[in-house]
Coordinates of C-alpha atoms and ligand atoms in Angstrom, one line a residue:
Chain A
X1 CA -32.7 -2.8 14.1
X2 CA -33.5 -1.0 10.8
X3 CA -35.0 -3.2 8.0
X4 CA -32.3 -2.6 5.5
X5 CA -28.8 -3.9 6.2
X6 CA -27.2 -1.7 3.7
X7 CA -28.5 1.6 2.5
X8 CA -27.1 4.2 0.0
X9 CA -28.7 7.6 0.1
X10 CA -27.8 10.1 -2.5
X11 CA -24.2 9.0 -2.8
X12 CA -21.9 11.1 -5.0
X13 CA -18.3 10.2 -5.5
X14 CA -15.6 11.7 -7.7
X15 CA -12.3 9.9 -8.3
X16 CA -9.6 11.8 -10.1
X17 CA -11.4 14.0 -12.6
X18 CA -14.3 11.7 -13.1
X19 CA -17.6 11.9 -11.1
X20 CA -18.2 8.1 -10.8
X21 CA -21.3 8.1 -8.6
X22 CA -24.0 10.7 -9.2
X23 CA -26.6 10.2 -6.5
X24 CA -26.9 6.5 -5.9
X25 CA -30.0 5.4 -3.9
X26 CA -30.1 1.8 -3.0
X27 CA -31.1 -0.4 -0.1
X28 CA -30.5 -4.0 0.6
X29 CA -32.7 -5.9 3.0
X30 CA -31.4 -8.1 5.7
X31 CA -30.8 -11.6 4.3
X32 CA -31.2 -10.4 0.7
X33 CA -28.8 -11.0 -2.2
X34 CA -28.7 -7.9 -4.4
X35 CA -26.9 -8.2 -7.7
X36 CA -25.5 -4.9 -9.2
X37 CA -25.0 -5.1 -12.9
X38 CA -23.5 -2.4 -15.1
X39 CA -20.9 -1.9 -17.8
X40 CA -17.1 -2.0 -17.1
X41 CA -16.1 1.2 -15.6
X42 CA -19.6 2.2 -14.5
X43 CA -18.5 2.3 -10.8
X44 CA -19.6 -1.1 -9.5
X45 CA -16.4 -1.7 -7.6
X46 CA -16.4 1.9 -6.3
X47 CA -20.0 1.3 -5.0
X48 CA -18.9 -1.8 -3.1
X49 CA -15.9 -0.1 -1.6
X50 CA -18.2 2.5 0.1
X51 CA -19.9 -0.3 2.1
X52 CA -16.6 -1.3 3.8
X53 CA -15.5 2.2 4.2
X54 CA -12.5 1.9 1.8
X55 CA -14.0 5.0 0.1
X56 CA -16.2 7.7 1.6
X57 CA -18.9 9.5 -0.3
X58 CA -18.3 13.1 -1.2
X59 CA -22.0 13.7 -0.6
X60 CA -24.8 11.4 0.7
X61 CA -24.5 8.6 3.2
X62 CA -23.9 4.8 3.2
X63 CA -25.4 3.1 6.2
X64 CA -24.7 -0.4 7.4
X65 CA -27.2 -1.6 10.0
X66 CA -28.3 2.0 10.3
X67 CA -24.8 3.3 11.0
X68 CA -23.2 5.9 8.8
X69 CA -19.9 4.2 7.8
X70 CA -18.1 7.4 7.1
X71 CA -18.8 8.7 10.6
X72 CA -16.9 5.8 12.3
X73 CA -13.6 6.1 14.0
X74 CA -10.9 3.5 13.4
X75 CA -11.9 1.2 16.2
X76 CA -15.6 1.3 15.2
X77 CA -14.7 0.7 11.6
X78 CA -12.7 -2.3 12.6
X79 CA -15.6 -3.9 14.5
X80 CA -18.0 -3.3 11.7
X81 CA -15.5 -4.7 9.2
X82 CA -15.2 -7.9 11.2
X83 CA -18.8 -8.6 10.3
X84 CA -18.2 -8.1 6.6
X85 CA -16.4 -10.2 4.0
X86 CA -15.3 -8.9 0.7
X87 CA -14.2 -10.8 -2.4
X88 CA -12.1 -8.6 -4.5
X89 CA -12.2 -8.6 -8.3
X90 CA -8.7 -10.2 -8.7
X91 CA -8.8 -12.1 -5.5
X92 CA -6.2 -9.8 -3.8
X93 CA -4.5 -12.7 -2.0
X94 CA -1.4 -11.6 -0.1
X95 CA 1.5 -12.8 -2.3
X96 CA 3.9 -12.9 0.6
X97 CA 1.8 -15.6 2.4
X98 CA 0.7 -19.1 1.7
X99 CA -3.0 -19.8 1.0
X100 CA -3.6 -21.2 4.5
X101 CA -2.0 -18.1 6.1
X102 CA -4.2 -15.9 3.9
X103 CA -7.3 -17.6 5.0
X104 CA -6.3 -17.7 8.7
X105 CA -4.9 -14.2 8.9
X106 CA -8.0 -12.5 10.3
X107 CA -8.6 -15.3 12.8
X108 CA -5.0 -15.1 14.0
X109 CA -5.2 -11.3 14.4
X110 CA -8.7 -10.9 15.8
X111 CA -9.6 -14.0 17.8
X112 CA -7.9 -15.7 20.7
X113 CA -8.5 -19.1 19.1
X114 CA -5.6 -21.6 19.6
X115 CA -3.5 -22.5 16.5
X116 CA -5.1 -26.0 16.1
X117 CA -8.6 -24.6 15.9
X118 CA -7.5 -21.9 13.5
X119 CA -6.1 -24.6 11.2
X120 CA -9.4 -26.5 11.5
X121 CA -11.4 -23.4 10.4
X122 CA -9.0 -22.8 7.6
X123 CA -9.3 -26.4 6.3
X124 CA -13.1 -26.2 6.6
X125 CA -13.3 -22.9 4.6
X126 CA -11.0 -24.2 2.0
X127 CA -13.1 -27.4 1.7
X128 CA -16.2 -25.2 1.3
X129 CA -14.7 -23.6 -1.9
X130 CA -13.3 -26.9 -3.1
X131 CA -9.7 -26.2 -2.4
X132 CA -8.9 -28.8 0.3
X133 CA -5.3 -29.4 1.0
X134 CA -4.0 -26.2 -0.7
X135 CA -2.9 -24.6 2.6
X136 CA 0.8 -24.6 1.8
X137 CA 0.6 -23.4 -1.7
X138 CA 1.7 -19.9 -2.8
X139 CA -1.0 -17.7 -4.4
X140 CA 1.4 -17.3 -7.4
X141 CA 1.1 -21.0 -8.1
X142 CA -2.7 -21.0 -8.3
X143 CA -4.8 -20.5 -11.4
X144 CA -7.1 -17.5 -11.7
X145 CA -10.2 -19.5 -10.6
X146 CA -8.4 -21.0 -7.7
X147 CA -7.2 -17.6 -6.5
X148 CA -10.7 -16.4 -6.5
X149 CA -11.9 -19.3 -4.6
X150 CA -9.1 -19.0 -2.0
X151 CA -10.0 -15.4 -1.7
X152 CA -13.6 -16.4 -1.1
X153 CA -12.5 -18.7 1.7
X154 CA -10.5 -15.9 3.2
X155 CA -13.5 -13.6 3.1
X156 CA -15.7 -16.2 4.8
X157 CA -13.2 -17.1 7.5
X158 CA -14.7 -14.8 10.2
X159 CA -18.3 -15.9 9.4
X160 CA -19.4 -12.5 8.1
X161 CA -23.0 -11.4 8.2
X162 CA -22.6 -9.3 5.1
X163 CA -20.7 -10.5 2.0
X164 CA -19.6 -8.3 -0.9
X165 CA -18.6 -10.0 -4.1
X166 CA -16.8 -8.1 -6.8
X167 CA -17.3 -10.1 -10.0
X168 CA -17.2 -13.5 -8.3
X169 CA -17.4 -15.4 -11.6
X170 CA -15.5 -13.2 -14.1
X171 CA -12.7 -15.1 -15.6
X172 CA -13.8 -18.5 -14.4
X173 CA -14.7 -21.4 -16.6
X174 CA -18.5 -22.1 -16.7
X175 CA -18.3 -25.1 -14.4
X176 CA -16.2 -23.3 -11.7
X177 CA -18.5 -20.3 -12.1
X178 CA -21.5 -22.6 -11.4
X179 CA -19.7 -23.9 -8.3
X180 CA -19.3 -20.4 -7.0
X181 CA -22.8 -19.4 -7.9
X182 CA -24.2 -22.3 -6.0
X183 CA -22.0 -21.6 -3.0
X184 CA -23.1 -17.9 -2.9
X185 CA -26.8 -19.1 -3.1
X186 CA -26.2 -21.7 -0.4
X187 CA -24.6 -19.1 2.0
X188 CA -27.6 -17.0 1.3
X189 CA -30.2 -19.7 2.0
X190 CA -28.5 -21.5 4.9
X191 CA -26.9 -18.7 6.8
X192 CA -29.1 -15.8 5.9
X193 CA -26.1 -13.7 4.9
X194 CA -26.9 -10.3 3.4
X195 CA -24.9 -9.8 0.2
X196 CA -24.2 -7.5 -2.7
X197 CA -22.7 -9.1 -5.7
X198 CA -21.3 -7.1 -8.6
X199 CA -21.2 -8.7 -12.0
X200 CA -21.8 -8.4 -15.7
X201 CA -22.4 -12.1 -16.0
X202 CA -26.2 -12.2 -16.5
X203 CA -26.3 -16.0 -16.0
X204 CA -24.7 -15.6 -12.6
X205 CA -27.0 -12.7 -11.8
X206 CA -30.2 -14.6 -12.4
X207 CA -28.9 -17.6 -10.4
X208 CA -27.9 -15.8 -7.2
X209 CA -30.1 -12.6 -7.1
X210 CA -33.1 -11.9 -5.1
X211 CA -33.1 -8.5 -6.8
X212 CA -31.0 -7.0 -9.6
X213 CA -30.1 -3.4 -9.8
X214 CA -28.5 -1.7 -12.8
X215 CA -25.9 1.0 -12.3
X216 CA -25.7 3.3 -15.2
X217 CA -24.2 6.8 -15.5
X218 CA -23.6 7.0 -11.8
X219 CA -27.2 6.2 -10.7
X220 CA -29.3 3.2 -10.2
X221 CA -31.1 3.0 -13.5
X222 CA -33.5 0.2 -12.6
X223 CA -34.1 -2.3 -9.8
X224 CA -36.3 -5.4 -9.8
X225 CA -36.5 -9.1 -9.3
X226 CA -34.8 -11.3 -11.9
X227 CA -38.2 -12.0 -13.5
X228 CA -39.0 -8.3 -13.7
X229 CA -35.6 -7.5 -15.1
X230 CA -36.0 -10.3 -17.8
X231 CA -39.3 -8.9 -18.9
X232 CA -38.2 -5.2 -18.9
X233 CA -39.1 -2.9 -21.8
X234 CA -36.4 -0.4 -20.8
X235 CA -34.2 -0.1 -23.8
X236 CA -30.9 0.4 -21.9
X237 CA -31.6 -2.5 -19.6
X238 CA -32.8 -4.7 -22.4
X239 CA -29.7 -4.1 -24.4
X240 CA -27.4 -4.8 -21.5
X241 CA -29.1 -8.1 -20.4
X242 CA -29.2 -9.3 -24.0
X243 CA -25.6 -8.3 -24.5
X244 CA -26.4 -6.6 -27.8
X245 CA -24.2 -4.0 -29.5
X246 CA -27.2 -2.4 -31.1
X247 CA -29.2 0.1 -29.0
X248 CA -28.7 3.2 -26.9
X249 CA -25.5 2.0 -25.2
X250 CA -22.4 2.5 -27.4
X251 CA -19.3 0.4 -27.3
X252 CA -16.6 2.1 -25.2
Chain B
X1 CA -15.2 17.0 1.8
X2 CA -15.1 17.6 -2.0
X3 CA -18.1 19.1 -3.6
X4 CA -18.4 17.2 -6.9
X5 CA -19.8 20.2 -8.7
X6 CA -17.3 22.9 -7.7
X7 CA -14.3 20.5 -7.6
X8 CA -14.1 20.4 -11.4
X9 CA -13.8 24.2 -11.5
X10 CA -11.2 24.2 -8.7
X11 CA -9.2 21.5 -10.6
X12 CA -9.4 23.5 -13.8
X13 CA -8.2 26.6 -12.0
X14 CA -5.2 24.8 -10.6
X15 CA -4.4 23.1 -13.9
X16 CA -4.4 26.5 -15.6
X17 CA -2.2 28.1 -12.9
X18 CA 1.4 29.0 -13.8
X19 CA 3.7 26.1 -13.1
X20 CA 5.6 27.6 -10.1
X21 CA 2.2 27.8 -8.3
X22 CA 1.2 24.3 -9.4
X23 CA 4.6 22.9 -8.4
X24 CA 4.5 24.6 -5.0
X25 CA 0.9 23.4 -4.4
X26 CA 1.8 19.8 -5.3
X27 CA 5.0 19.7 -3.1
X28 CA 3.0 21.2 -0.2
X29 CA 0.4 18.5 -0.7
X30 CA 3.1 15.8 -0.7
X31 CA 4.6 17.3 2.4
X32 CA 1.3 17.3 4.2
X33 CA 0.5 13.7 3.2
X34 CA 4.0 12.5 4.3
X35 CA 3.5 14.3 7.6
X36 CA 0.2 12.5 8.1
X37 CA 1.7 9.1 7.1
X38 CA 4.6 9.7 9.6
X39 CA 2.1 10.6 12.3
X40 CA 0.1 7.3 11.8
X41 CA 3.3 5.3 11.6
X42 CA 4.4 6.8 15.0
X43 CA 1.0 6.0 16.5
X44 CA 1.2 2.4 15.2
X45 CA 4.9 2.0 16.1
X46 CA 4.4 0.2 19.5
X47 CA 1.9 -2.3 18.0
X48 CA 4.0 -2.7 14.8
X49 CA 7.2 -3.4 16.7
X50 CA 5.5 -6.3 18.4
X51 CA 5.3 -8.0 15.0
X52 CA 8.9 -9.0 15.5
X53 CA 8.9 -11.5 12.7
X54 CA 7.9 -8.8 10.2
X55 CA 10.6 -6.4 11.5
X56 CA 13.3 -9.1 11.4
X57 CA 12.3 -10.0 7.8
X58 CA 12.6 -6.4 6.7
X59 CA 16.0 -6.0 8.6
X60 CA 17.3 -8.9 6.6
X61 CA 15.9 -7.6 3.3
X62 CA 17.2 -4.1 3.9
X63 CA 20.4 -4.8 5.9
X64 CA 21.8 -8.0 4.6
X65 CA 20.5 -7.4 1.1
X66 CA 22.3 -4.1 0.9
X67 CA 25.6 -5.4 2.3
X68 CA 27.4 -6.3 -1.0
X69 CA 26.5 -2.9 -2.5
X70 CA 27.7 -1.1 0.6
X71 CA 31.0 -3.0 0.7
X72 CA 31.9 -2.1 -2.9
X73 CA 30.8 1.5 -2.6
X74 CA 32.7 2.0 0.7
X75 CA 35.9 0.4 -0.5
X76 CA 36.1 2.5 -3.6
X77 CA 35.0 5.7 -1.9
X78 CA 37.9 5.3 0.6
X79 CA 40.3 4.5 -2.2
X80 CA 39.3 7.5 -4.3
X81 CA 39.3 9.8 -1.3
X82 CA 42.9 8.7 -0.6
X83 CA 44.1 9.3 -4.2
X84 CA 42.5 12.7 -4.5
X85 CA 43.3 13.9 -1.0
X86 CA 46.9 13.0 -1.6
X87 CA 46.8 14.9 -4.9
X88 CA 45.3 18.0 -3.2
X89 CA 47.7 17.9 -0.3
X90 CA 50.8 17.3 -2.3
X91 CA 53.4 20.1 -1.8
X92 CA 51.3 22.0 0.8
X93 CA 50.2 19.6 3.6
X94 CA 52.3 16.9 5.3
X95 CA 51.1 13.4 4.5
X96 CA 50.5 12.6 8.2
X97 CA 47.2 14.5 7.7
X98 CA 46.1 12.1 5.0
X99 CA 44.6 9.7 7.5
X100 CA 43.1 12.6 9.4
X101 CA 41.3 14.0 6.3
X102 CA 40.1 10.6 5.2
X103 CA 38.9 9.5 8.6
X104 CA 37.0 12.7 9.2
X105 CA 35.4 13.0 5.7
X106 CA 34.4 9.4 5.7
X107 CA 32.9 9.3 9.2
X108 CA 31.1 12.6 9.0
X109 CA 30.0 12.7 5.4
X110 CA 31.0 10.1 2.9
X111 CA 30.1 7.0 4.9
X112 CA 26.6 8.0 5.9
X113 CA 25.6 10.0 2.7
X114 CA 27.0 7.6 0.1
X115 CA 25.6 4.6 1.9
X116 CA 22.2 6.3 2.2
X117 CA 22.2 7.3 -1.5
X118 CA 23.0 3.8 -2.8
X119 CA 21.0 1.9 -0.2
X120 CA 18.2 4.4 -0.6
X121 CA 18.1 3.9 -4.3
X122 CA 17.8 0.2 -3.8
X123 CA 15.5 0.1 -0.8
X124 CA 13.1 2.9 -1.5
X125 CA 12.6 1.5 -5.0
X126 CA 12.0 -2.0 -3.6
X127 CA 9.5 -0.8 -1.0
X128 CA 7.6 1.4 -3.5
X129 CA 7.4 -1.4 -6.0
X130 CA 6.2 -3.9 -3.4
X131 CA 3.6 -1.7 -1.8
X132 CA 2.6 -0.2 -5.1
X133 CA 1.9 -3.6 -6.6
X134 CA 0.0 -4.5 -3.5
X135 CA -2.0 -1.3 -3.9
X136 CA -2.9 -1.9 -7.6
X137 CA -3.9 -5.6 -7.0
X138 CA -6.2 -4.4 -4.1
X139 CA -4.1 -6.3 -1.5
X140 CA -3.9 -3.1 0.6
X141 CA -7.7 -2.7 0.4
X142 CA -8.1 -6.4 1.3
X143 CA -5.9 -5.9 4.3
X144 CA -8.0 -3.0 5.6
X145 CA -11.2 -4.9 4.9
X146 CA -9.8 -7.7 7.1
X147 CA -9.4 -5.2 9.8
X148 CA -5.6 -5.2 9.5
X149 CA -3.8 -1.9 9.5
X150 CA -1.4 -1.6 6.5
X151 CA 0.4 1.0 8.5
X152 CA 1.1 -1.4 11.3
X153 CA 1.9 -4.4 9.1
X154 CA 3.7 -2.9 6.2
X155 CA 4.9 0.6 7.1
X156 CA 6.1 0.2 10.6
X157 CA 8.3 -2.9 10.1
X158 CA 10.0 -1.2 7.0
X159 CA 10.5 2.1 8.9
X160 CA 11.9 0.4 12.0
X161 CA 14.2 -1.9 10.0
X162 CA 15.5 1.0 7.9
X163 CA 16.1 3.3 10.8
X164 CA 18.1 0.5 12.6
X165 CA 19.9 -0.9 9.6
X166 CA 21.1 2.4 8.0
X167 CA 23.4 3.2 11.0
X168 CA 24.6 -0.4 11.0
X169 CA 25.4 -0.3 7.3
X170 CA 27.1 3.1 7.9
X171 CA 29.4 1.7 10.5
X172 CA 30.5 -1.0 8.1
X173 CA 30.9 1.5 5.4
X174 CA 33.0 3.8 7.6
X175 CA 35.4 0.9 8.5
X176 CA 35.7 -0.3 4.9
X177 CA 36.1 3.1 3.4
X178 CA 38.9 3.9 5.8
X179 CA 40.4 0.5 5.1
X180 CA 40.2 1.2 1.4
X181 CA 41.9 4.5 1.9
X182 CA 44.6 2.9 4.0
X183 CA 45.3 0.2 1.4
X184 CA 45.6 2.7 -1.4
X185 CA 47.8 5.0 0.7
X186 CA 50.2 2.2 1.7
X187 CA 50.3 0.3 -1.5
X188 CA 50.3 3.1 -4.1
X189 CA 51.0 6.4 -2.5
X190 CA 54.2 5.8 -0.5
X191 CA 52.6 6.7 2.8
X192 CA 53.5 4.3 5.6
X193 CA 50.9 2.4 7.5
X194 CA 52.1 4.1 10.7
X195 CA 51.8 7.6 9.2
X196 CA 48.3 6.9 8.0
X197 CA 47.0 5.5 11.3
X198 CA 48.7 8.2 13.4
X199 CA 46.9 10.8 11.3
X200 CA 43.7 9.0 11.7
X201 CA 44.0 9.1 15.5
X202 CA 45.3 12.6 15.6
X203 CA 42.1 14.6 15.7
X204 CA 39.7 11.6 16.2
X205 CA 36.6 12.7 18.0
X206 CA 33.8 10.5 19.0
X207 CA 31.3 13.2 18.3
X208 CA 32.1 12.8 14.6
X209 CA 31.1 9.2 14.7
X210 CA 27.9 10.2 16.6
X211 CA 27.1 12.9 14.0
X212 CA 27.5 10.4 11.1
X213 CA 25.3 7.9 12.8
X214 CA 22.6 10.5 13.6
X215 CA 22.6 11.4 9.9
X216 CA 22.2 7.7 9.0
X217 CA 19.3 7.4 11.4
X218 CA 17.4 10.2 9.6
X219 CA 18.4 8.9 6.2
X220 CA 16.9 5.5 7.2
X221 CA 13.7 7.2 8.1
X222 CA 13.6 9.1 4.8
X223 CA 14.3 6.0 2.7
X224 CA 11.5 3.9 4.2
X225 CA 9.0 6.8 4.4
X226 CA 9.5 7.8 0.7
X227 CA 9.2 4.1 -0.4
X228 CA 6.0 3.6 1.7
X229 CA 4.5 6.9 0.7
X230 CA 4.9 6.6 -3.0
X231 CA 4.1 2.9 -2.9
X232 CA 0.8 3.4 -1.0
X233 CA -0.4 6.3 -3.1
X234 CA 0.1 4.3 -6.4
X235 CA -3.0 4.5 -8.6
X236 CA -3.8 2.6 -11.7
X237 CA -2.0 -0.4 -13.2
X238 CA 1.4 -1.8 -13.6
X239 CA 2.9 1.3 -15.3
X240 CA 1.8 3.3 -12.2
X241 CA 4.0 1.1 -10.1
X242 CA 7.1 2.0 -12.2
X243 CA 6.2 5.6 -11.9
X244 CA 5.9 5.4 -8.1
X245 CA 9.3 3.6 -7.9
X246 CA 11.0 6.4 -9.8
X247 CA 9.4 9.1 -7.6
X248 CA 10.4 7.3 -4.4
X249 CA 14.0 7.1 -5.5
X250 CA 14.2 10.7 -6.6
X251 CA 12.5 12.0 -3.5
X252 CA 14.6 10.0 -1.1
X253 CA 17.9 11.0 -2.8
X254 CA 16.9 14.7 -2.8
X255 CA 15.7 14.6 0.8
X256 CA 18.9 12.9 1.9
X257 CA 21.0 15.7 0.5
X258 CA 18.8 18.4 1.8
X259 CA 18.5 16.9 5.3
X260 CA 22.3 16.3 5.2
X261 CA 22.8 20.0 4.9
X262 CA 20.3 20.8 7.7
X263 CA 21.8 18.3 10.0
X264 CA 25.3 19.4 9.3
X265 CA 24.3 23.0 10.1
X266 CA 22.7 21.9 13.3
X267 CA 25.5 19.6 14.4
X268 CA 28.5 21.6 13.5
X269 CA 27.2 25.2 13.9
X270 CA 25.0 24.7 16.9
X271 CA 25.5 21.4 18.8
X272 CA 29.3 21.0 18.5
X273 CA 30.1 24.6 17.6
Ligands
LIG301 N1 -8.7 5.5 -7.4 C1 -9.2 5.9 -8.6 N2 -8.8 7.1 -9.1 C2 -9.3 7.5 -10.2 N3 -10.3 6.9 -10.9 C3 -10.8 5.8 -10.4 C4 -10.3 5.2 -9.2 N4 -10.9 4.0 -9.0 C5 -11.8 3.9 -10.0 N5 -11.7 4.9 -10.9 C6 -12.5 5.2 -12.1 O1 -13.9 5.0 -11.7 C7 -14.6 4.4 -12.7 C8 -15.4 3.2 -12.1 O2 -14.4 2.2 -11.8 P1 -14.9 0.8 -11.2 O3 -15.8 1.0 -10.0 O4 -13.7 0.0 -11.0 O5 -15.7 0.2 -12.4 P2 -16.4 -1.2 -12.5 O6 -17.9 -1.0 -12.7 O7 -15.8 -1.8 -13.8 O8 -16.1 -2.0 -11.3 C9 -13.6 4.0 -13.8 O9 -13.7 4.9 -14.8 C10 -12.3 4.1 -13.1 O10 -11.3 4.5 -14.1
LIG302 MG1 -14.9 -3.5 -11.0

């Protein structure tokens, strides 16, 4: 097995008329939590979608466990996706299903588990995110933070080895955000999950990251441990982590 | 594969091209993508049909949901057909042929086409709006990430339900339109019930009914395919969903009329010529 669980090599991606990624090189070690920071619209979500094969690079490769994701056929993609969980920015819960059905969907479709056991797993995952007893609720009746947590439970249902978090704490109150941060860290420490989390919440980044990478103008501008990042002299990175409107980065 | 550096130049060249070329290019691109979507839907058809619950839900939404609309459209279509046919036939054609004219025009053309146009407007818009909002809220992406095929779960049930329900709705529409014509003829046109029904039976051919239902089958496929295609290719936010909905309705109505002509040519100039 190769050392890096996820590896981007010279990835270019153009969407519509905009070249979003311009040669991204990045690797995530097995069991590591890498946090990608960057401004809104810098392509963080686009970067994540390449890992699960929702987008394919125009140039370059994305490897998961050494396998080029873009080269996989449908069946192979399915089996690699079963080992990954993704938390989408807005949760992306299926409106037409209750919370419990959302969480149990992949289990019902991909495992031969009997209904009773599926219900147990669903209850366990909902308890993990602090949403016990919400099985029968409709996603539309949940608050933004609850939606995100239910979506996290759904992403964890199949016990993935790789987790991708798209802005896990954006839009949450600080206390709920802390619950999520701790949960991400705990999954990391106890289960050795490899993860990429995308965020512009620096508090969350310092809390969960083993390493932090900044995506800027389509490339990885800097990578380092949270300490290294905090002590950086790089003006762009400095401005971003301090959240200052004065510096080389202009308001969009 | 797109080369990010030359793609810009290619785009600019296309954008600068005169509109007939651009229009043709875009329609060809649509056609190609619809072709691919249809191909994957056919491949996923056996697996998708096994999701009986999803298919039945869609049948209820498409079939039962469109019933009130179909009833009203059919009754008035028949009624109008009776009034206007009687006006055109007056002084030239014996009224015994009123039932014949109405029966044939309803079964071959008016029943299937008008049903498809009104149901198509409603259903392709609903499908495009639903799938479009699933697309922009990343639910489609989430499905794929969970290893669940949106084609199998979303497209196939809608396609199957629409293909089955359009002929069913058309049969209802045929019966009601003829009933509407009958009522108007008997109550307001001084044509006896017996005259009307004799005319109806006079040149009745089962192949006419078959032709109408074959049309309805294709119209059902068009309606669901356009709704799914424009829904799934939605890009952007909520306003993009509205845009997809409009495109789906326009495309399905146009295709219904074009395919109606093609099928008519095939059925009445080749198959039953
Ligand atoms: N499907 C798409 N078509 C066209 N442009 C897109 C698409 N998806 C994303 N983009 C553009 O790519 C850029 C990066 O988007 P995204 O990855 O969502 O940013 P963020 O870093 O905020 O997550 C944005 O400018 C966005 O408008
Ligand atoms: Mg994003």
